[in-house]
Amino acid sequence: MPELPEVAVVRRGLATGITGRLLDRVEVLHPRPVRRHLLGSDDFEAQLSGRRFAEPRRRGKYLWLPFDDGDALLAHLGMSGQFRLDPVAAPDAPNTRVRFVFADDGPELRFVDQRMFGGLSLTAGGAELPDEVAHIGRDPFDPLFDLDAAVARLRRKRTGIKRALLDQQLVSGIGNIYADEALWAARVHYARATDTMTRPSAAAVLTAAAAVMRDALGQGGTSFDSLYVNVNGSSGYFDRALAVYGREDQPCRRCGSPIRREAFMNRSSYRCPRCQRVPRHARF
Ligand SMILES: [Zn+2]
């Protein structure tokens, strides 16, 4: 699954590529990605034609493409969803599912999705904040993100710190990879009971999460081609910066101890057994 930095890279590419442009027509090449549009593909095409995009927005891992009339297109990237901006004459990439043709005859926006867990849906009045995203907490990059309030919410929860980080209602945008990276940076074990954490310790974890995601975003920015907006959570193009995730048995970059992989929440958690010891107050 893409995490916040990957989605942020996509949003940035789309902002450059589609903001202010008028749609001539939309072509649904496979109905599955628009399955959430209950009136069907033909209606989806008809509803979107003639609308003009405003600047794409994001909260956490959620991305939406507002129109200047106040509605928005919500984009679920799923496991393999990608947006491409391609010249009109360019052949379709494999697995192109939806095509957006602009009145200016400039590059088309193409939604490509191999596995089709993702999809696109029209959300009425959703330009500012779609209903589907309203319950999601602000992410650490949001100008209105309030660190003290997030720390307070975290410490009121009776759970483990990694579970809390992955709870998108508490703070959004942090997925499995960056949760492990943030906990390593802050030297905190993933099962540390949130209600026993000090305020500075909780703040350090959230600050570390923002920092590791900012680093990843910086790297994505350098490898980013404006004509090819790609998001694929499994592509691993941020991997080289990772300190613990995916590094089982390799030495901790701080103390040299072999990194340990453990099953947690049906996924893998990576930690340094020395920098991130099992806490006295743990909630698994
Ligand atoms: Zn270590």
PDB file of N, CA and C and ligand atoms in Angstrom, residues 184 187 244 251-259 271-276, ligand 1:
ATOM      1  N   TRP A 184      11.946   3.315  15.647  1.00  0.00           N
ATOM      2  CA  TRP A 184      13.400   3.102  15.763  1.00  0.00           C
ATOM      3  C   TRP A 184      14.108   4.436  16.051  1.00  0.00           C
ATOM      4  N   ARG A 187      13.597   5.358  19.495  1.00  0.00           N
ATOM      5  CA  ARG A 187      14.039   4.287  20.417  1.00  0.00           C
ATOM      6  C   ARG A 187      12.895   3.765  21.282  1.00  0.00           C
ATOM      7  N   VAL A 244      15.225   0.321   9.544  1.00  0.00           N
ATOM      8  CA  VAL A 244      14.911  -1.007  10.078  1.00  0.00           C
ATOM      9  C   VAL A 244      14.002  -1.833   9.178  1.00  0.00           C
ATOM     10  N   PRO A 251      22.739  -5.275  10.551  1.00  0.00           N
ATOM     11  CA  PRO A 251      23.095  -4.524  11.760  1.00  0.00           C
ATOM     12  C   PRO A 251      22.317  -3.217  11.902  1.00  0.00           C
ATOM     13  N   CYS A 252      21.903  -2.939  13.141  1.00  0.00           N
ATOM     14  CA  CYS A 252      21.279  -1.649  13.463  1.00  0.00           C
ATOM     15  C   CYS A 252      22.256  -0.547  13.081  1.00  0.00           C
ATOM     16  N   ARG A 253      21.730   0.492  12.422  1.00  0.00           N
ATOM     17  CA  ARG A 253      22.608   1.579  11.960  1.00  0.00           C
ATOM     18  C   ARG A 253      23.124   2.418  13.131  1.00  0.00           C
ATOM     19  N   ARG A 254      22.602   2.165  14.349  1.00  0.00           N
ATOM     20  CA  ARG A 254      23.037   2.936  15.514  1.00  0.00           C
ATOM     21  C   ARG A 254      23.969   2.117  16.395  1.00  0.00           C
ATOM     22  N   CYS A 255      23.586   0.843  16.667  1.00  0.00           N
ATOM     23  CA  CYS A 255      24.356   0.076  17.661  1.00  0.00           C
ATOM     24  C   CYS A 255      24.941  -1.226  17.100  1.00  0.00           C
ATOM     25  N   GLY A 256      24.570  -1.603  15.892  1.00  0.00           N
ATOM     26  CA  GLY A 256      25.145  -2.795  15.285  1.00  0.00           C
ATOM     27  C   GLY A 256      24.436  -4.103  15.613  1.00  0.00           C
ATOM     28  N   SER A 257      23.474  -4.083  16.522  1.00  0.00           N
ATOM     29  CA  SER A 257      22.742  -5.318  16.844  1.00  0.00           C
ATOM     30  C   SER A 257      21.918  -5.754  15.636  1.00  0.00           C
ATOM     31  N   PRO A 258      21.765  -7.081  15.431  1.00  0.00           N
ATOM     32  CA  PRO A 258      20.959  -7.525  14.282  1.00  0.00           C
ATOM     33  C   PRO A 258      19.490  -7.125  14.447  1.00  0.00           C
ATOM     34  N   ILE A 259      18.928  -6.550  13.400  1.00  0.00           N
ATOM     35  CA  ILE A 259      17.519  -6.137  13.422  1.00  0.00           C
ATOM     36  C   ILE A 259      16.638  -7.380  13.485  1.00  0.00           C
ATOM     37  N   ARG A 271      12.477  -4.146  14.513  1.00  0.00           N
ATOM     38  CA  ARG A 271      13.015  -3.296  15.569  1.00  0.00           C
ATOM     39  C   ARG A 271      14.416  -3.740  15.927  1.00  0.00           C
ATOM     40  N   CYS A 272      15.146  -2.842  16.566  1.00  0.00           N
ATOM     41  CA  CYS A 272      16.449  -3.188  17.109  1.00  0.00           C
ATOM     42  C   CYS A 272      16.225  -3.689  18.527  1.00  0.00           C
ATOM     43  N   PRO A 273      16.678  -4.919  18.833  1.00  0.00           N
ATOM     44  CA  PRO A 273      16.406  -5.478  20.164  1.00  0.00           C
ATOM     45  C   PRO A 273      17.119  -4.714  21.283  1.00  0.00           C
ATOM     46  N   ARG A 274      18.139  -3.948  20.940  1.00  0.00           N
ATOM     47  CA  ARG A 274      18.879  -3.215  21.964  1.00  0.00           C
ATOM     48  C   ARG A 274      18.378  -1.769  22.102  1.00  0.00           C
ATOM     49  N   CYS A 275      18.152  -1.099  20.977  1.00  0.00           N
ATOM     50  CA  CYS A 275      17.663   0.287  21.036  1.00  0.00           C
ATOM     51  C   CYS A 275      16.179   0.351  21.405  1.00  0.00           C
ATOM     52  N   GLN A 276      15.452  -0.733  21.133  1.00  0.00           N
ATOM     53  CA  GLN A 276      13.998  -0.731  21.370  1.00  0.00           C
ATOM     54  C   GLN A 276      13.617  -1.951  22.202  1.00  0.00           C
TER      55      GLN A 276
HETATM   56 ZN    ZN B   1      20.244  -0.529  17.829  1.00  0.00          ZN
END
